[in-house]
XYZ file of C-alpha atoms in Angstrom:
371
model
C 23.246 36.302 0.562
C 25.321 34.953 -2.190
C 25.375 35.306 -5.516
C 22.387 32.899 -6.707
C 19.939 33.782 -4.066
C 22.215 31.088 -1.542
C 22.643 32.595 1.719
C 26.036 32.365 3.481
C 24.484 29.738 6.175
C 22.547 27.444 3.587
C 25.809 27.310 1.391
C 28.340 26.468 4.859
C 25.792 22.814 5.686
C 26.038 22.171 1.427
C 29.733 22.291 1.753
C 29.825 20.835 5.330
C 31.589 17.794 6.142
C 31.655 16.288 9.750
C 35.310 14.484 8.858
C 37.962 14.143 5.884
C 38.433 11.185 4.423
C 36.940 9.107 8.067
C 39.303 10.998 9.626
C 38.249 12.157 13.011
C 40.245 15.890 13.160
C 39.737 19.504 12.406
C 37.109 21.079 10.217
C 38.662 21.551 6.345
C 38.063 25.744 6.205
C 38.185 27.469 2.639
C 37.756 31.447 1.748
C 34.390 31.014 -0.315
C 33.809 33.846 -3.133
C 30.023 34.143 -3.002
C 29.642 37.494 -5.048
C 31.249 40.946 -5.601
C 34.143 41.962 -3.095
C 32.332 38.791 -0.513
C 34.346 36.447 0.236
C 33.976 33.898 3.368
C 35.480 31.398 5.458
C 33.308 28.282 5.400
C 33.556 24.250 5.573
C 34.391 22.746 2.456
C 34.230 18.989 1.831
C 37.626 17.592 0.502
C 36.803 13.959 -1.940
C 38.767 11.263 -1.255
C 41.547 10.894 -1.877
C 42.707 8.993 -5.477
C 45.571 6.090 -5.636
C 47.172 8.903 -7.277
C 47.056 11.865 -4.971
C 48.269 13.785 -1.989
C 46.517 15.501 0.631
C 48.125 18.699 1.198
C 48.250 20.963 4.429
C 48.899 24.502 2.140
C 51.249 27.038 4.658
C 51.955 29.874 1.774
C 48.949 30.955 -0.631
C 49.624 33.458 -2.622
C 47.049 36.506 -4.609
C 47.372 36.445 -8.169
C 45.491 39.399 -10.380
C 43.337 36.570 -11.575
C 42.026 36.420 -8.308
C 41.499 39.936 -7.744
C 39.454 40.179 -10.987
C 37.015 37.569 -9.825
C 36.834 39.589 -6.671
C 35.687 42.744 -8.012
C 33.826 41.178 -11.017
C 33.395 37.555 -10.585
C 35.252 37.296 -14.054
C 38.351 36.818 -15.246
C 38.397 37.858 -19.732
C 36.320 34.822 -20.172
C 36.564 33.010 -17.320
C 33.016 33.856 -15.412
C 32.171 32.586 -11.620
C 28.833 31.536 -12.005
C 28.349 29.993 -8.439
C 29.933 30.192 -5.077
C 33.188 28.830 -5.689
C 36.799 28.535 -3.223
C 39.747 30.899 -4.817
C 43.334 30.999 -5.037
C 45.701 29.027 -7.385
C 49.395 30.070 -5.806
C 50.346 27.614 -3.242
C 52.857 25.222 -1.121
C 52.423 23.334 1.908
C 53.130 19.888 3.114
C 51.938 16.757 2.347
C 49.995 15.115 4.936
C 48.684 11.872 3.028
C 49.387 10.020 0.401
C 47.263 7.389 -1.620
C 48.490 4.092 -2.587
C 50.492 4.212 -5.822
C 52.169 7.383 -4.971
C 55.992 6.503 -4.906
C 57.630 9.485 -4.038
C 56.124 11.521 -1.915
C 55.310 10.693 1.754
C 53.743 12.504 4.576
C 56.629 15.201 5.541
C 57.556 16.876 2.437
C 57.591 19.769 1.530
C 55.876 21.174 -2.426
C 54.534 23.151 -4.438
C 51.615 22.653 -6.092
C 51.038 23.543 -10.343
C 47.282 24.226 -10.034
C 46.031 22.738 -13.646
C 44.887 19.622 -14.016
C 44.998 18.378 -18.295
C 42.791 15.542 -19.541
C 46.032 14.063 -20.634
C 44.386 12.344 -23.354
C 43.656 14.612 -25.975
C 45.506 15.753 -28.504
C 47.588 18.893 -27.135
C 48.373 16.508 -24.165
C 49.535 14.379 -25.866
C 51.629 16.967 -28.204
C 52.768 18.943 -24.402
C 51.042 21.992 -24.913
C 48.563 20.550 -21.974
C 47.604 24.081 -20.551
C 45.568 24.534 -24.104
C 43.872 21.606 -23.029
C 39.864 22.253 -22.840
C 38.933 19.708 -20.191
C 41.541 21.686 -16.947
C 40.551 21.751 -14.690
C 42.401 24.520 -12.484
C 42.341 25.458 -9.212
C 40.338 28.952 -8.535
C 39.318 28.734 -12.484
C 35.757 28.958 -12.274
C 33.527 25.964 -11.738
C 36.668 25.205 -10.054
C 37.670 25.332 -6.650
C 40.958 26.394 -5.401
C 43.467 26.736 -2.995
C 43.081 29.078 -0.649
C 42.051 26.785 2.333
C 43.395 24.765 5.496
C 43.848 21.415 2.663
C 43.296 20.660 -0.470
C 43.971 17.002 -2.638
C 46.015 16.875 -6.148
C 47.430 14.191 -8.075
C 50.923 13.223 -7.122
C 52.777 14.024 -9.772
C 51.824 17.471 -9.787
C 52.936 18.380 -7.002
C 56.905 19.316 -6.647
C 58.975 18.659 -3.655
C 60.932 22.039 -2.931
C 65.203 22.055 -1.865
C 66.226 22.585 1.538
C 67.217 25.852 1.504
C 63.499 27.388 -0.619
C 60.985 27.903 1.564
C 56.998 27.481 1.038
C 56.719 31.278 0.121
C 59.386 31.029 -2.120
C 57.196 27.428 -3.259
C 53.765 29.259 -3.919
C 55.982 31.942 -6.075
C 56.741 29.090 -8.647
C 53.153 29.318 -9.805
C 53.781 33.474 -11.392
C 57.262 32.362 -11.961
C 56.536 30.179 -14.390
C 54.720 32.665 -16.674
C 57.207 34.779 -16.863
C 59.349 31.549 -17.376
C 56.783 29.906 -19.782
C 57.291 33.629 -22.229
C 60.930 33.292 -22.118
C 61.171 29.818 -23.810
C 57.939 31.198 -26.027
C 59.937 34.229 -27.172
C 63.299 32.198 -26.913
C 65.104 34.457 -24.943
C 69.234 33.997 -24.674
C 72.182 36.323 -23.990
C 71.732 37.923 -27.535
C 68.366 39.083 -26.393
C 67.699 43.109 -25.960
C 64.492 42.606 -23.964
C 61.204 46.050 -23.546
C 58.996 44.365 -20.312
C 56.000 46.762 -20.791
C 53.975 46.691 -17.034
C 55.960 46.320 -13.625
C 53.046 44.477 -11.887
C 54.092 40.997 -10.539
C 53.508 39.723 -13.553
C 56.010 42.312 -15.479
C 58.575 41.429 -12.384
C 58.919 38.180 -12.505
C 59.245 38.221 -16.123
C 62.151 40.603 -15.809
C 63.882 38.366 -13.135
C 63.277 35.361 -16.046
C 64.626 37.190 -18.923
C 67.987 37.604 -16.514
C 68.150 33.883 -15.816
C 67.489 33.166 -19.376
C 70.731 35.702 -20.605
C 69.029 38.898 -21.606
C 72.213 41.262 -21.445
C 69.609 44.306 -21.406
C 66.099 43.913 -20.146
C 64.177 48.077 -19.376
C 60.774 48.442 -18.148
C 58.293 50.503 -18.791
C 55.537 51.523 -16.598
C 52.848 54.266 -15.001
C 54.508 54.017 -11.364
C 56.904 55.074 -9.692
C 56.761 52.607 -7.074
C 56.808 50.198 -9.275
C 59.654 51.301 -11.991
C 61.218 51.672 -7.911
C 60.860 47.946 -7.566
C 61.495 47.253 -11.266
C 65.405 48.987 -10.549
C 66.449 47.014 -7.622
C 65.292 43.308 -8.947
C 67.407 44.312 -11.678
C 66.313 46.314 -14.689
C 68.959 48.730 -16.200
C 66.649 51.258 -16.679
C 63.076 52.565 -16.478
C 61.106 54.570 -19.050
C 57.877 56.313 -16.945
C 55.247 56.226 -19.395
C 51.582 57.782 -19.734
C 47.975 56.053 -20.101
C 47.680 58.550 -22.920
C 48.050 56.208 -26.599
C 48.853 59.758 -28.227
C 51.845 59.673 -26.387
C 53.578 56.095 -27.682
C 55.354 57.806 -30.485
C 57.279 60.222 -27.739
C 57.673 57.089 -24.914
C 58.990 54.752 -27.611
C 61.557 57.048 -28.615
C 63.172 57.254 -24.825
C 62.876 53.666 -25.188
C 64.659 53.002 -28.238
C 67.664 55.933 -26.458
C 67.796 53.956 -23.424
C 68.114 50.347 -25.850
C 70.590 51.491 -28.469
C 70.894 48.429 -29.846
C 67.108 48.171 -30.269
C 64.684 45.887 -28.669
C 64.631 42.191 -29.628
C 61.813 40.903 -27.652
C 59.114 42.955 -26.252
C 56.395 41.075 -23.411
C 53.508 43.445 -22.255
C 52.439 42.025 -18.853
C 49.567 44.386 -18.892
C 47.359 43.886 -22.339
C 45.884 47.655 -23.080
C 45.242 49.113 -26.597
C 48.358 51.350 -25.527
C 50.805 49.190 -24.549
C 50.447 46.758 -27.553
C 50.703 49.410 -29.686
C 54.168 50.947 -27.482
C 55.088 46.331 -27.859
C 54.212 46.881 -31.588
C 56.315 50.499 -31.941
C 59.090 49.514 -29.630
C 60.565 46.288 -30.722
C 62.507 46.443 -33.751
C 61.866 45.182 -37.126
C 62.225 41.235 -36.894
C 61.586 40.711 -33.525
C 59.028 39.654 -31.404
C 56.017 40.822 -28.788
C 54.611 38.627 -26.675
C 51.252 38.627 -24.755
C 51.623 37.884 -21.521
C 48.858 40.395 -19.222
C 44.971 40.041 -20.475
C 44.087 43.607 -19.122
C 41.025 43.828 -22.096
C 39.614 40.755 -23.330
C 40.052 43.032 -27.219
C 42.495 44.525 -28.590
C 42.995 46.689 -31.578
C 46.136 46.361 -33.015
C 48.255 48.982 -35.136
C 49.408 47.324 -39.010
C 53.008 46.437 -38.787
C 54.770 45.930 -41.619
C 58.644 44.997 -40.125
C 57.649 41.559 -39.910
C 57.149 41.732 -36.061
C 56.626 37.707 -34.443
C 53.368 38.322 -32.501
C 52.739 35.724 -30.075
C 50.682 34.608 -26.909
C 51.371 32.621 -23.870
C 47.975 31.169 -21.722
C 49.280 29.626 -18.296
C 52.461 27.810 -18.938
C 53.868 23.974 -19.360
C 56.728 21.679 -17.405
C 58.017 24.606 -15.506
C 58.359 24.030 -11.988
C 61.130 21.634 -12.232
C 63.342 24.845 -13.331
C 61.967 27.453 -11.144
C 62.672 25.461 -8.730
C 66.019 25.095 -9.668
C 66.803 28.804 -11.001
C 65.377 29.079 -7.014
C 67.922 26.863 -5.678
C 71.015 27.998 -7.308
C 70.078 31.246 -6.562
C 69.577 32.694 -9.393
C 65.726 34.028 -9.493
C 65.308 35.689 -5.917
C 61.376 36.219 -5.723
C 61.324 37.314 -2.167
C 61.986 40.535 -2.080
C 58.345 40.154 -4.082
C 56.453 39.595 -1.280
C 55.551 42.546 0.548
C 52.263 41.755 2.157
C 51.308 39.137 4.860
C 48.016 38.274 5.790
C 47.456 35.418 8.292
C 43.391 32.569 7.672
C 41.111 34.358 9.439
C 38.178 35.975 8.007
C 39.091 39.737 8.715
C 42.722 39.141 7.027
C 41.207 37.352 3.777
C 39.044 40.365 3.360
C 42.068 42.914 4.107
C 44.337 41.087 2.017
C 41.747 41.204 -0.869
C 41.292 44.984 -0.408
C 45.438 45.254 -0.205
C 45.620 43.334 -3.763
C 43.248 45.310 -5.334
C 44.442 48.967 -4.411
C 48.061 47.653 -6.140
C 50.527 50.946 -5.123
C 52.882 49.219 -3.273
C 50.973 45.814 -3.246
C 53.278 43.198 -5.097
C 52.449 39.817 -4.503
C 50.275 39.650 -1.048
C 50.765 36.390 0.186
C 48.399 34.218 2.694
C 50.521 32.263 5.991
C 48.303 29.371 7.454
């Protein structure tokens, strides 16, 4: 029985479409989140193709930490799943059909999809900060359906052509990489910025890659997990520091961090988002430095009083990042391929196994579906 008393069969009847946009073709299927740890592949009827839309056959879809939160808890921070929802937002695929007003895309183009559709009319959108739009419709963020499906309809201007040497999997990785790039932009990382990244999960690791691409000369990563620290080192971290989950260890751990970054920490990215990690970030950063809050581990955190003029800045998703992501990937300045540790197909069994694998963490960094 799905959430809200809806049976799987009832739900299938509700979403089932005989054809897509009038074409006689195989039924579009998607992974629907029906309840806690309850994912079912069921029919997904697509909306009609608008003049500025494209229909994309998905080929690569990644699992994000927020997807795992929805899978395990039916919520991620304040975003609560109240009815069945197609999950997923990291994706790339091949254009199958274009709307009448789409001029720069044609069927057969390989594209990476930016998953958020803003209103384009509010003051925030007009100021270029469309990621903060209150009317944002974001793939796989309730109540909006996501992209773990055979096909989706999406605005053409949010589909970015992949360079010839960039794979569809790498295209799907533009979404998590965008978080790291937006964080580095917000913190003004440059060739003179020594960086500390707290948390070596997928977002911490893409933040490491982005900071290096932005020119950071020294980057240190701190984490509780030895496996993750080894991966961080292999990706180019200059040093790694093993930390605990005990807040009483902060002073000792900060001393270790400051020892390996002798010139001081200019910017710290908290990519975990817990009381312990933000306390570490504020304590390790030099006077006049910056702490950027990236991870959302807790809804509320207690911050120590800072008297050293440290700027605390937040980020939420990203804005205008896909072109730079694709250029970094095309040029080889960033290589995201080592982050893809597990691959699955698109069957009921594999969808369940993939989400369980991602939820366990451990050596699973990025779990990717090949459709």
